[in-house]
Amino acid sequence: MDMPVPSSFNDISQDWRLRHFVGWVWYEREVILPERWTQDLRTRVVLRIGSAHSYAIVWVNGVDTLEHEGGYLPFEADISNLVQVGPLPSRLRITIAINNTLTPTTLPPGTIQYLTDTSKYPKGYFVQNTYFDFFNYAGLQRSVLLYTTPTTYIDDITVTTSVEQDSGLVNYQISVKGSNLFKLEVRLLDAENKVVANGTGTQGQLKVPGVSLWWPYLMHERPAYLYSLEVQLTAQTSLGPVSDFYTLPVGIRTVAVTKSQFLINGKPFYFHGVNKHEDADIRGKGFDWPLLVKDFNLLRWLGANAFRTSHYPYAEEVMQMCDRYGIVVIDECPGVGLALPQFFNNVSLHHHMQVMEEVVRRDKNHPAVVMWSVANEPASHLESAGYYLKMVIAHTKALDPSRPVTFVSNSNYAADKGAPYVDVICLNSYYSWYHDYGHLELIQLQLATQFENWYKKYQKPIIQSEYGAETIAGFHQDPPLMFTEEYQKSLLEQYHLGLDQKRRKYVVGELIWNFADFMTEQSPTRVLGNKKGIFTRQRQPKSAAFLLRERYWKIANETRATSTAAEQVPPGLFTADQNVSGLSFVVIYASREH
């Protein structure tokens, strides 16, 4: 059948077997390459797959070319030797087999359960068990691209930034492959395309006097300031000279953590934002530009300055938009559903470390990314989980010493074996929802106890990384009852009262669960998915969205009033009633991983 790419395959057809399918699916397409790609031996041809969930094998013209494990990150292969084979135009057949089965060693993990009672189930009947609360959409959910570089090319760029008085420092490292005979010229341009610093060679430091810092949305009158790092490569090869060119957006900013604060550019930063999912009608987790732009307009309308990529790395275009609009990101890997002791094994640990290497390599240069999250709600009370999390966190810090590392916990503070190793405590709690349901009067007491216990034991800043209530849009009841819009609003109000008692002390953020309703596996507790969104799956607001908007704009104004930058801005510049302009048309072209 025809299958659009990018999209999840599950919701495209009317066949229920495809929606719930577990196993191998096969994609295939033929293309004809431009003559220059096939005849110029100084050209390198690359096949790049944005993501394939969850295990993929790739053939080019029937030749086994590439394999990859993990569903939310890009991978690629140099296919030049398969297409530069003769004088005729190269017809290319690309075949990609994808298996969405989750096992104890995949990330996220899962188990296959065979049901053997033949009075109830046919022979060989099995189900995929998952331990997370979102639908296991699968397929080619991001773009598949063919692109070219010279045979000597810029392979990777790593940028770190710091501030020295009123000057910004940009440290760069450039990896070149294909030849040792090359020259690199580096320029840093400001937003007006004026050159502000120059460099040469594979590594160096660029100094920017009078630097314009990258600030989060609503924290400065000019947020998300981006410079452009231009890298020009010239090289000699056996076939003659070649050149390569790459432009990398650079935001100059610092991130630091104290025992009670999260600092961006030396100023206290308070996360007031959301958790999201890549999820929508029909397309599933398939990347979609109109949906992305709509979501960013809603974030800006809401006054949100941050989100967590729950519970997997989002598309690269999402991260680029965050850089451009100052939306701060807690970048989370697919370490969700680590609920059983058998999931904390050495094979899983090795794979988890590999995934963090891929996440950091892809997202390390995004100024919007201020913290890595290595897991969501693991069984962190287990001794084996403590060692596992310690190793993954240490590995992530070694990969990127410039950012704090966390995982998101729902364990008891006294039993959590992973908390000693994180820089920031992230807590999920659902008071008056999953327990003491209906008893909104208990939230403030229970939330205060939670914060005080965690802070007393670990002396680290805390983010309320999830809280919320299931809400069916249009359900109303007063006094508030569960599943109504009134109950969601009342629950949020009680949480906010508790958060306000601690956010001027050591609580540094709050992220509502969830931005929008999303699909889950079927169960008696889910009515067409998880309904904890403040927006519906179609991005229409529930009553709680207006409550949260009022709160977030109020916090933003309070933050600006206490910052040095507030002196430069007339009072009341940012208000909940302002007309936030829409996003203009942008083109973000795909290129190499950095």
XYZ file of C-alpha atoms in Angstrom:
594
model
C 0.000 0.000 0.000
C 1.047 3.635 -0.402
C 2.560 4.995 2.807
C 3.411 8.684 3.309
C 6.804 9.578 4.764
C 7.142 11.032 7.298
C 4.292 9.456 9.259
C 3.517 6.599 11.570
C 1.989 3.708 9.643
C -0.567 2.831 12.326
C -3.422 5.260 11.630
C -3.112 5.624 7.835
C -5.245 2.682 6.714
C -8.608 1.223 7.719
C -6.992 -2.129 8.569
C -7.060 -2.749 12.319
C -4.277 -5.311 11.912
C -1.872 -2.604 10.728
C -2.795 -0.272 13.572
C -1.808 -2.857 16.179
C 0.863 -4.620 14.138
C 4.004 -5.868 15.885
C 6.866 -7.083 13.729
C 8.547 -6.263 10.398
C 7.188 -3.747 7.893
C 8.940 -2.958 4.606
C 9.266 0.389 2.858
C 10.583 0.693 -0.691
C 11.085 3.517 -3.182
C 12.999 4.084 -6.428
C 14.637 7.369 -7.424
C 16.900 8.539 -10.259
C 19.942 10.488 -9.135
C 21.314 13.594 -10.899
C 24.164 12.851 -13.290
C 26.668 14.901 -11.307
C 26.044 12.741 -8.251
C 26.868 9.566 -10.153
C 29.683 10.763 -12.424
C 31.740 13.177 -10.304
C 33.988 11.003 -8.155
C 34.783 13.989 -5.947
C 31.163 13.850 -4.751
C 30.070 11.777 -1.793
C 26.427 10.581 -1.789
C 24.758 9.988 1.572
C 21.448 8.368 2.535
C 20.101 9.844 5.769
C 17.107 8.535 7.732
C 15.646 10.931 10.305
C 14.278 8.078 12.411
C 12.923 4.554 12.034
C 11.105 3.033 14.981
C 12.517 0.863 16.323
C 15.056 -1.431 14.585
C 15.915 -0.843 10.937
C 17.828 -2.614 8.163
C 18.520 -0.664 4.970
C 19.303 -2.007 1.502
C 20.396 0.066 -1.498
C 19.874 -1.720 -4.822
C 19.590 -4.949 -2.861
C 22.872 -4.465 -0.993
C 22.695 -4.623 2.808
C 23.969 -1.140 3.649
C 23.045 -0.102 7.152
C 21.425 -1.215 10.411
C 20.302 0.895 13.350
C 18.685 0.275 16.726
C 16.579 2.965 18.354
C 13.529 4.767 17.072
C 13.991 8.510 17.605
C 17.413 9.447 16.243
C 18.947 9.874 12.780
C 21.398 7.540 11.070
C 23.089 7.581 7.688
C 25.393 5.775 5.281
C 27.790 6.777 2.504
C 26.370 5.025 -0.580
C 28.752 6.508 -3.168
C 30.220 3.128 -4.150
C 26.711 1.835 -4.877
C 25.656 4.680 -7.175
C 28.899 5.714 -8.894
C 29.155 2.532 -10.946
C 28.866 3.487 -14.630
C 28.056 6.041 -17.307
C 24.253 5.652 -17.176
C 21.953 7.585 -14.817
C 21.750 5.701 -11.549
C 18.355 4.274 -10.668
C 18.346 3.813 -6.940
C 16.102 1.383 -5.070
C 15.981 2.047 -1.332
C 14.470 -0.662 0.873
C 14.005 -0.183 4.609
C 12.736 -2.946 6.889
C 11.539 -1.777 10.305
C 10.683 -3.858 13.353
C 8.732 -2.123 16.124
C 9.035 -4.976 18.656
C 10.123 -3.832 22.103
C 12.208 -6.227 24.206
C 13.925 -6.043 27.615
C 17.037 -4.601 25.916
C 15.445 -1.975 23.653
C 14.906 1.643 24.661
C 12.105 1.975 25.577
C 11.915 -1.630 26.744
C 8.982 -4.020 26.539
C 8.126 -7.702 26.697
C 6.386 -10.140 24.377
C 3.804 -12.295 26.158
C 2.547 -15.497 24.521
C -0.976 -16.438 25.600
C -1.148 -20.214 25.571
C -4.695 -20.991 26.739
C -6.057 -22.443 23.478
C -9.623 -22.159 24.751
C -9.211 -18.369 24.557
C -6.402 -17.684 22.092
C -5.284 -19.196 18.770
C -1.940 -20.997 18.655
C 1.031 -18.614 18.663
C -1.014 -15.642 19.861
C 1.054 -12.956 21.580
C 0.765 -9.373 22.783
C 3.341 -6.614 23.114
C 3.500 -5.375 26.710
C 4.742 -1.836 27.220
C 5.418 0.003 30.467
C 4.768 3.580 29.385
C 1.601 5.548 28.772
C 1.727 6.528 25.097
C 0.967 4.635 21.906
C 3.922 2.807 20.367
C 3.626 4.470 16.958
C 6.101 3.155 14.393
C 7.461 3.556 10.884
C 9.483 6.221 9.082
C 8.310 9.078 11.267
C 10.836 11.653 10.050
C 12.235 12.516 6.638
C 14.432 10.242 4.531
C 16.975 12.287 2.570
C 19.681 11.930 -0.040
C 22.378 14.604 0.079
C 25.930 15.138 -1.130
C 29.225 16.440 0.218
C 32.699 16.543 -1.283
C 34.837 13.462 -0.613
C 36.756 15.586 1.892
C 34.126 17.150 4.090
C 33.193 18.768 7.396
C 32.024 15.817 9.476
C 31.204 17.416 12.837
C 31.359 20.690 14.737
C 31.280 21.079 18.514
C 30.676 24.503 20.030
C 30.730 25.540 23.686
C 30.277 29.086 24.927
C 31.141 31.163 27.965
C 31.117 34.796 29.028
C 34.032 36.926 30.236
C 32.849 40.324 31.467
C 31.096 41.862 28.436
C 32.681 39.497 25.909
C 31.398 36.169 24.674
C 33.752 33.253 24.080
C 32.954 30.647 21.436
C 35.119 27.537 21.586
C 34.931 25.367 18.491
C 36.205 21.956 17.445
C 35.832 20.782 13.849
C 36.192 17.236 12.565
C 37.195 16.766 8.914
C 37.129 13.428 7.105
C 38.492 12.285 3.758
C 41.930 13.914 3.748
C 44.622 15.352 5.973
C 45.508 18.037 3.404
C 43.001 20.787 4.055
C 42.560 24.357 5.266
C 39.745 25.642 7.490
C 38.584 29.229 7.769
C 36.063 30.138 10.465
C 33.928 33.282 10.724
C 31.357 34.310 13.293
C 28.600 36.621 12.040
C 26.035 38.499 14.109
C 22.310 38.704 13.371
C 22.966 41.547 10.905
C 25.495 39.358 9.022
C 28.464 41.422 10.190
C 31.668 39.482 10.884
C 32.518 39.785 14.589
C 35.342 37.211 14.881
C 37.621 35.083 12.697
C 39.571 31.896 13.214
C 41.433 29.128 11.414
C 42.140 25.458 11.980
C 40.227 22.585 13.537
C 39.940 24.185 16.966
C 40.090 27.598 18.502
C 38.368 30.298 20.489
C 36.497 33.272 19.089
C 36.088 36.366 21.274
C 33.003 38.567 20.784
C 33.255 41.997 22.489
C 29.910 43.514 23.485
C 28.253 40.149 23.102
C 24.499 39.714 22.634
C 23.571 36.744 24.785
C 21.043 34.024 23.997
C 18.206 34.529 26.484
C 15.054 32.457 27.005
C 11.677 33.703 25.812
C 10.244 36.414 28.105
C 13.512 36.775 30.043
C 14.911 39.590 27.891
C 13.679 42.199 25.418
C 15.640 40.428 22.666
C 15.459 36.703 23.383
C 17.070 33.913 21.375
C 19.852 35.966 19.790
C 21.757 33.768 17.357
C 25.125 34.230 15.713
C 26.180 32.219 12.652
C 29.388 30.189 12.643
C 30.562 29.799 9.044
C 33.146 27.108 8.319
C 34.884 27.045 4.926
C 36.911 23.950 4.018
C 39.319 23.731 1.088
C 41.223 20.511 0.444
C 43.434 18.788 -2.076
C 42.500 15.295 -3.244
C 43.930 12.917 -5.841
C 41.162 14.092 -8.195
C 41.781 17.784 -7.601
C 40.695 20.521 -5.188
C 37.358 20.375 -3.336
C 35.551 22.727 -0.959
C 32.868 22.337 1.685
C 30.897 24.944 3.595
C 28.703 24.758 6.686
C 26.780 27.350 8.697
C 25.905 26.600 12.324
C 23.596 28.841 14.414
C 25.307 29.674 17.710
C 23.703 31.046 20.858
C 26.171 32.378 23.407
C 24.924 31.606 26.902
C 25.943 29.932 30.140
C 24.162 27.377 32.304
C 24.922 26.690 35.968
C 23.268 24.998 38.943
C 23.587 25.890 42.628
C 21.999 24.097 45.574
C 18.823 26.161 45.136
C 18.911 27.821 41.703
C 19.111 27.109 37.986
C 21.077 29.896 36.331
C 21.103 30.992 32.694
C 23.664 33.718 31.986
C 24.116 34.054 35.726
C 20.448 34.933 36.328
C 17.952 32.682 38.142
C 15.759 30.878 35.625
C 12.341 29.440 36.467
C 10.946 26.783 34.138
C 7.261 27.539 33.508
C 6.261 25.243 30.703
C 4.874 21.943 29.543
C 5.573 18.344 28.762
C 4.742 17.378 25.188
C 4.438 14.414 22.866
C 5.025 14.137 19.157
C 1.452 13.048 18.549
C -1.490 14.044 16.376
C -4.470 12.647 14.501
C -3.718 10.437 11.473
C 0.013 11.215 11.288
C 0.745 9.708 14.734
C 4.337 10.691 15.541
C 5.063 11.707 11.950
C 6.759 15.091 11.625
C 4.428 17.826 10.363
C 5.388 21.498 9.822
C 1.915 23.043 10.222
C 1.433 21.191 13.507
C 4.858 22.277 14.761
C 4.258 25.948 13.965
C 0.807 25.768 15.591
C 2.336 24.268 18.731
C 4.933 27.035 18.945
C 2.275 29.698 18.548
C 0.352 28.062 21.394
C 3.480 27.920 23.574
C 4.096 31.625 23.011
C 0.425 32.460 23.643
C 0.590 30.441 26.846
C 3.683 32.268 28.091
C 5.576 28.978 28.344
C 9.354 29.288 28.327
C 10.313 25.597 28.416
C 9.353 22.007 27.721
C 10.725 18.533 28.234
C 10.995 16.202 25.247
C 8.936 13.550 27.018
C 9.861 10.787 26.532
C 12.298 10.668 23.588
C 14.327 13.086 21.444
C 12.076 15.167 19.197
C 12.703 15.964 15.523
C 15.681 18.205 14.758
C 13.364 20.855 13.335
C 11.772 21.161 16.789
C 15.147 21.890 18.368
C 15.938 24.477 15.690
C 12.650 26.248 16.411
C 13.448 26.274 20.142
C 16.796 27.943 19.414
C 15.096 30.586 17.274
C 12.306 31.389 19.727
C 14.037 30.988 23.075
C 12.090 27.966 24.295
C 14.289 26.149 26.811
C 14.525 22.358 26.464
C 15.135 19.495 28.866
C 16.307 16.950 26.291
C 15.169 13.451 27.247
C 16.257 10.149 25.730
C 13.804 7.208 25.236
C 14.623 5.846 28.704
C 10.974 5.418 29.641
C 9.271 2.287 30.943
C 12.303 1.018 32.863
C 9.893 -0.549 35.320
C 11.098 -4.154 35.792
C 14.299 -5.478 37.390
C 15.252 -7.381 34.211
C 15.469 -4.109 32.287
C 18.567 -3.049 34.254
C 21.018 -5.434 32.588
C 24.438 -4.934 31.021
C 23.162 -5.159 27.439
C 20.564 -2.480 28.158
C 23.156 -0.330 29.917
C 25.489 -0.470 26.933
C 22.664 0.395 24.548
C 21.457 3.231 26.810
C 24.962 4.735 26.747
C 25.056 4.468 22.955
C 21.720 6.257 22.728
C 23.007 9.082 24.933
C 26.035 9.381 22.626
C 23.683 9.796 19.659
C 21.484 12.311 21.506
C 24.435 14.435 22.606
C 26.073 14.302 19.174
C 22.861 15.477 17.532
C 21.770 18.148 20.022
C 24.976 19.386 21.704
C 25.103 22.677 19.773
C 21.561 23.826 20.530
C 21.604 26.723 23.008
C 17.975 25.923 23.884
C 19.054 22.573 25.351
C 20.040 23.339 28.944
C 19.837 19.877 30.560
C 19.896 16.194 29.594
C 17.383 13.739 31.030
C 18.479 10.092 30.894
C 15.196 8.471 32.003
C 11.587 8.990 33.021
C 10.180 7.221 36.078
C 12.635 4.309 36.219
C 12.305 1.843 39.090
C 14.989 3.861 40.865
C 14.347 2.236 44.244
C 16.155 -0.895 42.988
C 19.844 -1.379 43.792
C 20.485 -2.439 40.192
C 18.801 0.746 38.983
C 21.076 2.845 41.189
C 24.211 1.451 39.544
C 22.628 1.650 36.087
C 21.611 5.298 36.480
C 24.952 6.222 38.029
C 26.768 4.849 34.971
C 24.457 6.466 32.394
C 24.623 9.848 34.147
C 28.424 9.705 34.462
C 28.719 8.756 30.789
C 26.471 11.656 29.767
C 28.479 14.128 31.840
C 31.671 12.870 30.231
C 30.133 13.384 26.787
C 29.066 16.929 27.661
C 30.492 18.545 30.807
C 28.790 21.847 29.951
C 25.220 20.850 30.894
C 23.570 19.456 34.018
C 22.076 15.953 33.901
C 18.910 14.638 35.495
C 16.342 11.880 35.341
C 12.678 12.191 36.270
C 11.633 10.307 39.393
C 8.368 9.158 40.930
C 10.071 7.116 43.669
C 10.062 7.764 47.402
C 12.728 10.303 48.361
C 14.288 7.994 50.947
C 14.494 5.006 48.595
C 15.654 6.629 45.352
C 19.048 5.154 44.430
C 19.666 7.448 41.444
C 18.988 10.867 42.980
C 22.504 11.300 44.467
C 23.974 11.445 40.960
C 21.763 14.105 39.323
C 22.318 17.870 39.307
C 18.616 18.792 39.489
C 15.809 16.788 41.119
C 12.836 16.292 38.777
C 9.657 14.942 40.392
C 6.420 13.558 38.982
C 3.441 13.486 41.355
C -0.300 13.263 40.815
C -1.852 14.164 44.160
C -5.650 13.910 44.174
C -5.570 12.002 40.923
C -3.905 8.577 41.112
C -4.391 8.428 44.879
C -6.640 10.311 47.281
C -8.666 10.943 44.155
C -11.211 13.670 44.486
C -9.615 15.127 47.625
C -8.253 18.421 46.331
C -7.899 19.725 49.893
C -4.891 17.436 50.442
C -2.699 18.714 47.610
C -0.964 21.622 49.350
C 0.019 19.535 52.379
C 1.248 16.587 50.320
C 3.148 18.814 47.889
C 4.857 20.715 50.699
C 5.870 17.426 52.331
C 7.236 16.156 49.029
C 9.400 19.235 48.427
C 10.667 19.486 51.993
C 11.663 15.814 52.189
C 13.529 15.834 48.873
C 15.315 19.107 49.512
C 16.318 18.235 53.059
C 17.907 14.980 51.887
C 19.610 16.087 48.651
C 20.049 19.889 48.837
C 19.483 20.303 45.110
C 17.085 22.481 43.108
C 13.758 20.812 42.302
C 11.505 20.888 39.249
C 7.909 19.677 39.447
C 8.315 17.837 36.155
C 4.773 16.413 35.945
C 1.400 17.110 37.538
C -2.117 17.217 36.168
C -5.546 15.649 35.806
C -7.483 13.786 33.127
C -10.096 16.070 31.544
C -12.725 15.373 28.915
C -13.286 18.625 27.009
C -16.873 19.760 27.557
C -17.398 17.852 30.807
C -18.555 20.267 33.531
C -19.541 19.843 37.158
C -19.649 22.222 40.102
C -18.535 21.459 42.768
C -15.670 19.977 40.694
C -15.642 16.247 40.000
C -12.913 14.203 38.330
C -12.641 14.310 34.536
C -14.371 17.696 34.322
C -12.738 20.932 33.229
C -13.517 22.416 36.645
C -11.602 19.625 38.414
C -8.518 20.113 36.226
C -8.561 23.847 36.958
C -9.055 23.344 40.695
C -6.279 20.753 40.877
C -3.887 23.107 39.081
C -4.835 25.972 41.396
C -4.011 23.880 44.476
C -0.674 22.822 42.985
C 0.126 26.448 42.164
C -0.508 27.536 45.734
C 1.935 24.866 46.905
C 4.499 25.727 44.229
C 4.366 29.414 45.147
C 5.412 28.575 48.712
C 8.658 27.019 47.469
C 9.531 28.608 44.105
C 11.301 31.534 45.728
C 13.400 29.082 47.743
C 14.562 25.958 45.881
C 11.816 24.920 43.448
C 13.047 26.100 40.047
C 10.314 24.947 37.699
C 6.915 23.485 36.913
C 5.943 21.569 33.773
C 2.292 20.659 33.327
C 1.325 17.197 32.111
C 0.391 17.613 29.344
C 0.445 20.215 26.598
C -2.152 18.317 24.531
C -4.163 15.096 24.704
C -2.361 12.159 23.090
C -2.967 8.569 22.043
C -2.215 5.602 24.304
C -2.748 1.869 24.228
C -6.355 0.864 24.857
C -7.392 0.241 28.449
C -10.460 0.744 30.676
C -8.807 3.880 32.134
C -8.125 5.578 28.795
C -10.872 7.114 26.633
C -9.255 7.475 23.195
C -5.934 8.196 24.831
C -4.592 10.284 27.686
C -6.746 13.354 28.294
C -4.492 15.313 30.659
C -3.779 17.938 28.010
C -4.620 21.572 28.583
C -5.316 21.492 24.835
C -7.208 18.779 23.013
C -5.399 16.578 20.519
C -6.697 18.999 17.858
C -5.017 21.888 19.764
C -8.182 23.523 21.099
C -7.968 24.963 24.639
C -9.661 23.548 27.698
C -10.466 25.888 30.584
C -7.152 25.085 32.285
C -5.212 26.571 29.362
C -6.491 30.057 30.247
C -5.669 29.527 33.920
C -2.138 28.432 33.068
C -1.695 31.320 30.630
C -2.566 33.847 33.330
C -0.111 32.211 35.715
C 2.789 31.944 33.282
C 2.554 35.567 32.161
C 2.390 36.655 35.788
C 5.542 34.648 36.624
C 7.286 36.052 33.532
C 6.542 39.624 34.598
C 7.700 38.921 38.162
C 10.929 37.415 36.851
C 11.636 40.397 34.626
C 10.825 42.830 37.410
C 13.580 41.302 39.562
C 16.195 41.026 36.786
C 18.747 43.604 35.746
C 17.346 43.582 32.234
C 14.035 44.924 33.518
C 15.593 48.384 33.820
C 15.820 48.528 30.024
C 12.170 47.608 29.417
C 9.053 49.672 30.191
C 6.909 48.063 32.911
C 4.079 45.968 31.556
C 5.732 45.365 28.178
C 4.880 41.674 28.441
C 1.281 41.018 29.446
C -1.131 38.175 29.047
C -3.230 40.385 26.780
C -0.485 41.222 24.308
C -0.978 40.278 20.677
C 1.723 37.656 20.163
C 2.596 37.682 16.497
C 2.503 34.471 14.508
C 5.566 32.760 13.150
C 6.632 33.923 9.725
C 7.402 31.529 6.910
C 10.786 29.920 7.424
C 12.852 27.429 5.492
C 15.052 25.095 7.506
C 16.966 22.862 5.158
C 18.270 19.461 6.110
C 21.988 18.811 6.219
C 24.520 16.833 8.171
C 23.992 15.885 11.818
C 25.534 18.986 13.363
